[in-house]
Short mmCIF file of C-alpha atoms and ligand atoms in Angstrom, two decimals:
data_model
loop_
_atom_site.label_atom_id
_atom_site.label_comp_id
_atom_site.label_asym_id
_atom_site.label_seq_id
_atom_site.Cartn_x
_atom_site.Cartn_y
_atom_site.Cartn_z
CA MET A 1 73.54 16.16 47.11
CA ARG A 2 76.02 17.24 44.41
CA THR A 3 74.71 19.40 41.58
CA ILE A 4 75.23 17.60 38.29
CA HIS A 5 74.01 18.44 34.80
CA TYR A 6 73.02 15.39 32.84
CA SER A 7 75.19 16.34 29.83
CA THR A 8 78.28 15.75 31.98
CA LEU A 9 77.12 12.13 32.44
CA GLY A 10 76.75 11.65 28.65
CA LEU A 11 72.93 11.54 28.85
CA VAL A 12 70.53 13.28 26.46
CA ASN A 13 67.04 14.66 27.04
CA THR A 14 64.09 12.98 25.28
CA ARG A 15 63.39 15.66 22.63
CA ALA A 16 65.22 14.22 19.64
CA MET A 17 64.38 10.59 20.39
CA LEU A 18 60.67 11.29 20.70
CA GLN A 19 60.75 13.38 17.52
CA GLN A 20 62.40 10.48 15.68
CA ALA A 21 59.77 8.08 17.05
CA MET A 22 57.05 10.43 15.77
CA ASP A 23 58.64 10.77 12.34
CA GLU A 24 59.38 7.08 11.92
CA GLN A 25 56.30 5.70 13.66
CA PHE A 26 57.78 3.64 16.45
CA ALA A 27 57.89 4.06 20.26
CA VAL A 28 60.94 4.64 22.42
CA PRO A 29 61.11 2.05 25.22
CA ALA A 30 60.97 3.49 28.75
CA TYR A 31 62.10 0.73 31.07
CA ASN A 32 62.04 1.14 34.86
CA PHE A 33 65.00 -0.01 36.90
CA ASN A 34 65.81 -0.40 40.61
CA ASN A 35 69.23 -2.03 40.66
CA MET A 36 72.45 -2.65 38.73
CA GLU A 37 71.40 -5.91 37.09
CA GLN A 38 68.18 -4.42 35.67
CA LEU A 39 70.09 -1.41 34.35
CA GLN A 40 72.80 -3.62 32.76
CA ALA A 41 70.14 -5.77 31.06
CA ILE A 42 68.20 -2.83 29.73
CA VAL A 43 71.22 -1.09 28.29
CA THR A 44 72.71 -4.32 26.87
CA GLY A 45 69.36 -5.25 25.23
CA CYS A 46 68.99 -1.76 23.78
CA VAL A 47 72.58 -1.69 22.44
CA GLN A 48 72.15 -5.17 20.93
CA SER A 49 69.00 -4.03 19.20
CA ALA A 50 70.34 -0.52 18.33
CA SER A 51 67.47 1.19 20.10
CA PRO A 52 67.34 4.54 21.91
CA VAL A 53 66.28 4.11 25.54
CA ILE A 54 64.70 5.95 28.37
CA LEU A 55 65.87 4.70 31.77
CA GLN A 56 63.07 5.34 34.23
CA VAL A 57 63.31 5.80 37.96
CA SER A 58 60.26 6.20 40.17
CA GLY A 59 60.44 8.20 43.41
CA SER A 60 60.55 4.98 45.44
CA ALA A 61 63.21 3.50 43.08
CA ARG A 62 65.28 6.64 43.64
CA ASP A 63 65.03 6.21 47.38
CA TYR A 64 65.93 2.52 47.02
CA ILE A 65 69.01 3.14 44.84
CA GLY A 66 70.06 6.30 46.70
CA THR A 67 71.08 9.66 45.24
CA ALA A 68 74.75 8.89 45.90
CA PHE A 69 74.61 5.96 43.48
CA LEU A 70 72.19 7.12 40.82
CA PRO A 71 74.32 9.50 38.75
CA HIS A 72 77.16 6.99 38.78
CA LEU A 73 74.89 4.18 37.60
CA ALA A 74 73.61 6.41 34.76
CA ALA A 75 77.16 7.35 33.76
CA ALA A 76 78.14 3.66 33.86
CA ALA A 77 75.20 2.86 31.59
CA VAL A 78 76.48 5.44 29.07
CA ASP A 79 80.03 3.97 29.29
CA LEU A 80 78.72 0.44 28.80
CA ALA A 81 76.99 1.51 25.59
CA ARG A 82 80.03 3.47 24.36
CA GLU A 83 82.31 0.46 24.93
CA THR A 84 80.23 -1.64 22.60
CA GLY A 85 80.93 0.81 19.82
CA LEU A 86 77.27 1.78 19.48
CA PRO A 87 76.65 4.79 21.74
CA ILE A 88 72.85 4.74 21.76
CA PRO A 89 70.99 7.81 23.07
CA ILE A 90 70.19 7.32 26.77
CA ALA A 91 67.88 9.50 28.84
CA LEU A 92 67.46 9.31 32.60
CA HIS A 93 63.86 10.06 33.45
CA LEU A 94 61.95 10.61 36.71
CA ASP A 95 58.81 8.45 36.50
CA HIS A 96 55.67 9.84 38.21
CA GLY A 97 57.29 12.80 39.92
CA SER A 98 54.85 14.02 42.57
CA SER A 99 56.07 17.55 43.49
CA PHE A 100 58.04 20.48 42.19
CA GLU A 101 60.70 19.81 44.82
CA MET A 102 61.19 16.20 43.66
CA ALA A 103 61.43 17.25 40.00
CA LYS A 104 63.87 20.01 40.84
CA ASP A 105 66.04 17.67 42.93
CA CYS A 106 66.20 15.26 40.04
CA ILE A 107 67.07 17.99 37.50
CA ASP A 108 69.78 19.19 39.84
CA SER A 109 71.27 15.71 40.25
CA GLY A 110 71.65 14.47 36.70
CA PHE A 111 68.20 13.56 35.32
CA SER A 112 67.68 14.61 31.68
CA SER A 113 63.90 14.28 31.75
CA VAL A 114 61.19 14.37 34.38
CA MET A 115 57.50 13.47 34.64
CA ILE A 116 55.35 15.61 36.79
CA ASP A 117 52.21 13.62 37.53
CA ALA A 118 49.45 15.90 38.77
CA SER A 119 46.76 14.06 36.85
CA HIS A 120 44.75 13.39 40.02
CA HIS A 121 44.49 17.15 40.74
CA SER A 122 42.00 19.53 39.14
CA PHE A 123 42.82 20.72 35.60
CA ALA A 124 43.86 24.14 36.93
CA ASP A 125 46.15 22.65 39.62
CA ASN A 126 47.63 20.22 37.13
CA VAL A 127 48.39 23.10 34.75
CA ALA A 128 49.90 25.25 37.56
CA LEU A 129 52.23 22.53 38.85
CA THR A 130 53.20 21.29 35.44
CA ARG A 131 54.01 24.85 34.31
CA GLN A 132 56.20 25.44 37.33
CA VAL A 133 58.22 22.25 36.60
CA VAL A 134 58.45 23.13 32.85
CA GLN A 135 59.90 26.54 33.62
CA TYR A 136 62.63 25.12 35.83
CA ALA A 137 63.31 22.18 33.58
CA HIS A 138 63.54 24.07 30.33
CA ALA A 139 65.98 26.49 31.88
CA HIS A 140 68.25 23.44 32.33
CA GLU A 141 67.47 21.82 28.92
CA VAL A 142 65.55 19.03 30.67
CA THR A 143 62.38 17.70 28.99
CA VAL A 144 59.04 17.30 30.82
CA GLU A 145 56.24 14.76 30.61
CA ALA A 146 52.87 15.43 32.20
CA GLU A 147 49.63 13.47 32.40
CA LEU A 148 45.97 14.19 31.67
CA GLY A 149 43.32 11.61 32.68
CA VAL A 150 43.72 9.02 35.38
CA LEU A 151 44.79 5.41 34.81
CA ALA A 152 42.69 2.76 36.53
CA GLY A 153 44.10 0.91 39.50
CA ILE A 154 43.41 -2.78 39.67
CA GLU A 155 40.31 -2.97 37.64
CA ASP A 156 37.10 -4.62 38.77
CA GLU A 157 35.54 -5.01 35.40
CA VAL A 158 36.84 -5.99 32.00
CA THR A 159 35.44 -2.68 30.67
CA ALA A 160 38.00 -0.61 32.65
CA GLU A 161 35.21 1.67 33.73
CA HIS A 162 37.00 2.93 36.81
CA SER A 163 39.65 4.85 34.98
CA SER A 164 38.98 8.38 33.92
CA TYR A 165 39.95 8.58 30.25
CA THR A 166 41.75 11.64 28.91
CA ARG A 167 39.34 14.21 27.54
CA PRO A 168 40.62 15.16 24.07
CA GLU A 169 38.95 18.53 24.30
CA GLU A 170 41.25 19.47 27.22
CA VAL A 171 44.54 18.50 25.60
CA GLU A 172 45.19 21.56 23.38
CA ARG A 173 44.55 23.96 26.23
CA PHE A 174 46.77 21.95 28.59
CA LEU A 175 49.67 21.90 26.11
CA GLU A 176 49.36 25.65 25.43
CA GLN A 177 49.19 26.58 29.08
CA THR A 178 52.02 24.32 30.26
CA GLY A 179 54.59 24.15 27.42
CA VAL A 180 55.13 20.47 28.26
CA ASP A 181 57.16 18.28 25.91
CA SER A 182 55.12 15.05 25.99
CA LEU A 183 51.83 13.96 27.42
CA ALA A 184 50.76 10.68 29.10
CA ILE A 185 47.14 9.78 28.43
CA SER A 186 44.60 7.33 29.83
CA ILE A 187 43.03 5.12 27.21
CA GLY A 188 42.50 1.88 29.12
CA THR A 189 45.96 0.83 30.34
CA SER A 190 46.79 0.55 34.09
CA HIS A 191 49.81 -0.12 36.23
CA GLY A 192 50.86 -3.49 37.57
CA ALA A 193 50.40 -7.15 36.71
CA TYR A 194 46.62 -7.34 37.25
CA LYS A 195 45.19 -5.01 34.66
CA PHE A 196 41.96 -6.88 33.89
CA LYS A 197 39.72 -9.38 35.60
CA LEU A 198 39.11 -11.90 32.89
CA GLN A 199 37.05 -15.12 32.75
CA PRO A 200 38.94 -18.13 31.38
CA GLY A 201 39.45 -17.72 27.64
CA GLN A 202 38.31 -14.10 27.71
CA GLU A 203 40.51 -11.48 25.94
CA PRO A 204 41.27 -8.04 27.42
CA PRO A 205 39.12 -5.20 26.04
CA PRO A 206 40.76 -3.09 23.34
CA LEU A 207 42.42 0.15 24.27
CA ARG A 208 40.35 3.27 23.43
CA PHE A 209 42.03 4.01 20.08
CA ASP A 210 39.11 6.33 19.28
CA ILE A 211 40.30 8.69 22.13
CA LEU A 212 43.88 8.46 20.94
CA ALA A 213 42.79 9.34 17.38
CA ALA A 214 40.76 12.33 18.66
CA ILE A 215 43.88 13.56 20.55
CA GLU A 216 46.09 13.09 17.51
CA GLN A 217 43.66 15.10 15.44
CA ARG A 218 43.72 17.99 17.86
CA VAL A 219 47.48 18.10 18.42
CA PRO A 220 49.06 16.51 15.37
CA GLY A 221 52.74 15.66 15.71
CA PHE A 222 52.77 16.00 19.54
CA PRO A 223 54.43 13.02 21.35
CA ILE A 224 52.03 10.93 23.43
CA VAL A 225 53.08 8.54 26.23
CA LEU A 226 51.49 5.27 27.27
CA HIS A 227 51.93 4.14 30.90
CA GLY A 228 50.87 0.81 32.24
CA ALA A 229 51.89 -0.90 29.00
CA SER A 230 53.22 -4.22 30.21
CA SER A 231 51.80 -7.26 28.46
CA VAL A 232 52.22 -9.38 31.59
CA THR A 233 53.96 -12.11 29.58
CA ARG A 234 52.13 -15.39 29.96
CA GLU A 235 55.38 -17.40 29.76
CA HIS A 236 56.81 -15.61 32.82
CA VAL A 237 53.61 -15.76 34.84
CA ALA A 238 53.46 -19.53 34.09
CA MET A 239 57.09 -19.95 35.21
CA ILE A 240 56.42 -18.02 38.39
CA ASN A 241 53.37 -20.18 39.15
CA GLN A 242 55.23 -23.41 38.22
CA TYR A 243 58.12 -22.65 40.59
CA GLY A 244 56.24 -21.83 43.81
CA GLY A 245 54.83 -18.36 43.09
CA LYS A 246 51.16 -17.41 43.07
CA MET A 247 50.12 -14.90 40.42
CA ASP A 248 46.61 -16.05 39.47
CA ASN A 249 44.61 -13.80 37.13
CA ALA A 250 47.59 -11.70 36.10
CA ALA A 251 46.80 -10.04 32.74
CA GLY A 252 48.23 -7.23 30.62
CA ILE A 253 47.98 -5.35 27.32
CA PRO A 254 48.15 -7.62 24.27
CA GLU A 255 51.24 -6.95 22.09
CA GLU A 256 49.15 -6.33 18.98
CA GLN A 257 47.58 -3.34 20.63
CA LEU A 258 50.90 -1.94 21.67
CA ARG A 259 52.17 -2.36 18.11
CA ARG A 260 49.24 -0.35 16.87
CA ALA A 261 49.84 2.35 19.51
CA ALA A 262 53.57 2.52 18.69
CA ALA A 263 52.80 3.22 15.03
CA SER A 264 50.65 6.22 16.07
CA ALA A 265 51.43 9.36 18.00
CA VAL A 266 52.45 7.21 20.95
CA CYS A 267 56.20 7.83 21.07
CA LYS A 268 57.12 6.46 24.51
CA ILE A 269 55.91 3.22 26.03
CA ASN A 270 56.43 2.49 29.73
CA ILE A 271 57.34 -0.97 30.86
CA ASP A 272 58.07 -1.95 34.46
CA SER A 273 56.00 -5.01 35.44
CA ASP A 274 57.21 -7.17 32.54
CA GLY A 275 60.83 -6.64 33.60
CA ARG A 276 59.99 -7.57 37.14
CA LEU A 277 58.21 -10.72 35.96
CA ALA A 278 61.13 -11.79 33.76
CA MET A 279 63.65 -11.56 36.57
CA THR A 280 61.40 -13.09 39.18
CA ALA A 281 60.47 -16.05 36.97
CA MET A 282 64.16 -16.94 36.39
CA ILE A 283 65.12 -16.49 40.03
CA ARG A 284 62.22 -18.74 41.17
CA LYS A 285 63.24 -21.38 38.62
CA ILE A 286 66.81 -21.45 39.86
CA PHE A 287 65.80 -21.51 43.55
CA ALA A 288 63.42 -24.38 42.80
CA GLU A 289 65.90 -26.40 40.69
CA LYS A 290 69.01 -25.70 42.82
CA PRO A 291 67.80 -25.20 46.43
CA GLY A 292 71.41 -25.23 47.64
CA GLU A 293 72.46 -22.24 45.55
CA PHE A 294 73.37 -19.15 47.56
CA ASP A 295 75.70 -17.17 45.35
CA PRO A 296 73.72 -14.11 44.16
CA ARG A 297 75.63 -14.09 40.86
CA LYS A 298 74.21 -17.52 40.10
CA TYR A 299 70.62 -16.34 40.14
CA LEU A 300 70.93 -12.63 39.40
CA GLY A 301 73.12 -13.38 36.36
CA PRO A 302 70.56 -15.64 34.67
CA ALA A 303 67.79 -13.24 35.70
CA ARG A 304 69.69 -10.45 33.97
CA ASP A 305 69.99 -12.65 30.83
CA GLU A 306 66.28 -13.28 30.86
CA LEU A 307 65.62 -9.53 31.03
CA ILE A 308 67.98 -8.94 28.08
CA LYS A 309 65.88 -11.39 26.07
CA MET A 310 62.69 -9.52 27.04
CA VAL A 311 64.13 -6.18 26.05
CA LEU A 312 65.26 -7.57 22.68
CA HIS A 313 61.79 -8.97 22.08
CA LYS A 314 60.01 -5.73 22.98
CA ASN A 315 62.26 -3.55 20.92
CA ASN A 316 62.25 -5.84 17.86
CA ALA A 317 58.70 -7.16 17.79
CA VAL A 318 56.51 -4.74 19.75
CA LEU A 319 57.79 -1.15 19.94
CA GLY A 320 59.65 -1.11 16.62
CA SER A 321 62.58 0.76 18.24
CA ALA A 322 65.23 -1.80 17.12
CA GLY A 323 67.64 -0.65 14.41
CA ARG A 324 66.81 3.04 14.83
CA VAL A 325 70.29 4.01 16.00
CA VAL A 326 72.82 3.94 13.18
CA ALA A 327 76.53 3.80 13.92
O1 G3H B 401 54.39 3.46 37.43
C1 G3H B 401 54.98 3.00 38.43
C2 G3H B 401 56.14 2.17 38.27
O2 G3H B 401 55.73 0.84 37.92
C3 G3H B 401 57.04 2.22 39.45
O3 G3H B 401 56.60 1.54 40.53
O4 G3H B 401 56.89 2.94 42.66
O5 G3H B 401 57.00 0.43 42.69
O6 G3H B 401 58.86 1.73 41.66
P1 G3H B 401 57.37 1.66 41.98
P1 13P B 402 53.46 -1.48 33.93
O1 13P B 402 53.09 -1.73 35.33
O2 13P B 402 52.36 -1.90 33.00
O3 13P B 402 54.79 -2.06 33.55
O4 13P B 402 53.59 0.14 33.75
C1 13P B 402 54.79 0.79 34.10
C2 13P B 402 54.63 2.27 34.07
O5 13P B 402 53.71 2.86 33.57
C3 13P B 402 55.74 3.05 34.70
O6 13P B 402 55.44 4.40 34.72
ZN1 ZN B 403 53.36 4.86 34.95
#
């Protein structure tokens, strides 16, 4: 693996973009990607809406793309934005890093930001691992996100009682002891497309804005991150089901709640599932309507367009990140 510093790829760390989001009360979109079409769609949508962007890669996405390709894809994303004449700030972020070695590898190979997710460990172990990553990262001008509290998996009850919410009383101590740059918290979101088990007509329970407010009060001005923030767009789930898929009971976080979070100390909102749904819905539609089609460009192209539409909608109408980059 070649050693590369992110600045040579034209990337930036997340410090300035999260500070702007805090000052101007919006959230920076953090979109996950696994392939070229997703990356092109995310960057195109963010340039068209003049939004900063955090490109997120999970450990398994990194394995899928391969470390030979990843820095070049990131550099191409920067070039794509520059060519449009609006060079938006772009960060490349490791999502849910699970070890010091993984975080170090990413820092050494062009990432500008890393998450170390030790939230399932004890408080002391979480602090120790996070601090180790922060020391290495900050020596390379890389920003670090950590997590306190555990997000629920697929929830059994509407009340989300299987998650372990972040304890506001632990936050100050955690920040002091780790020196981390942003903190992911657990206030009722969860990963994936099946966040709540709802009866027909039932609405998802509200996020725990009281916990968020208590955290903001203890650490005013500190950037908070929301994982598991896909809305699980009904339109895309309906398309998937209409064209041969089966995604019964899929449900996500209502947009109104995300708008409220984005206007608070939540400065970064993570979206993966909604992007997967958008592309899958369009690919299923094309396969159903044109069963003879076998040119990947004829289904990946429209799927990419559908993802651009989704990014524009999120940035404009949910996160408030549109129009924040001025030429
Ligand atoms: O938070 C997890 C992300 O949605 C990434 O998921 O490990 O399937 O890439 P993945
Ligand atoms: P979703 O599954 O809700 O898109 O969450 C993505 C996420 O948190 C990535 O870290
Ligand atoms: Zn996550």
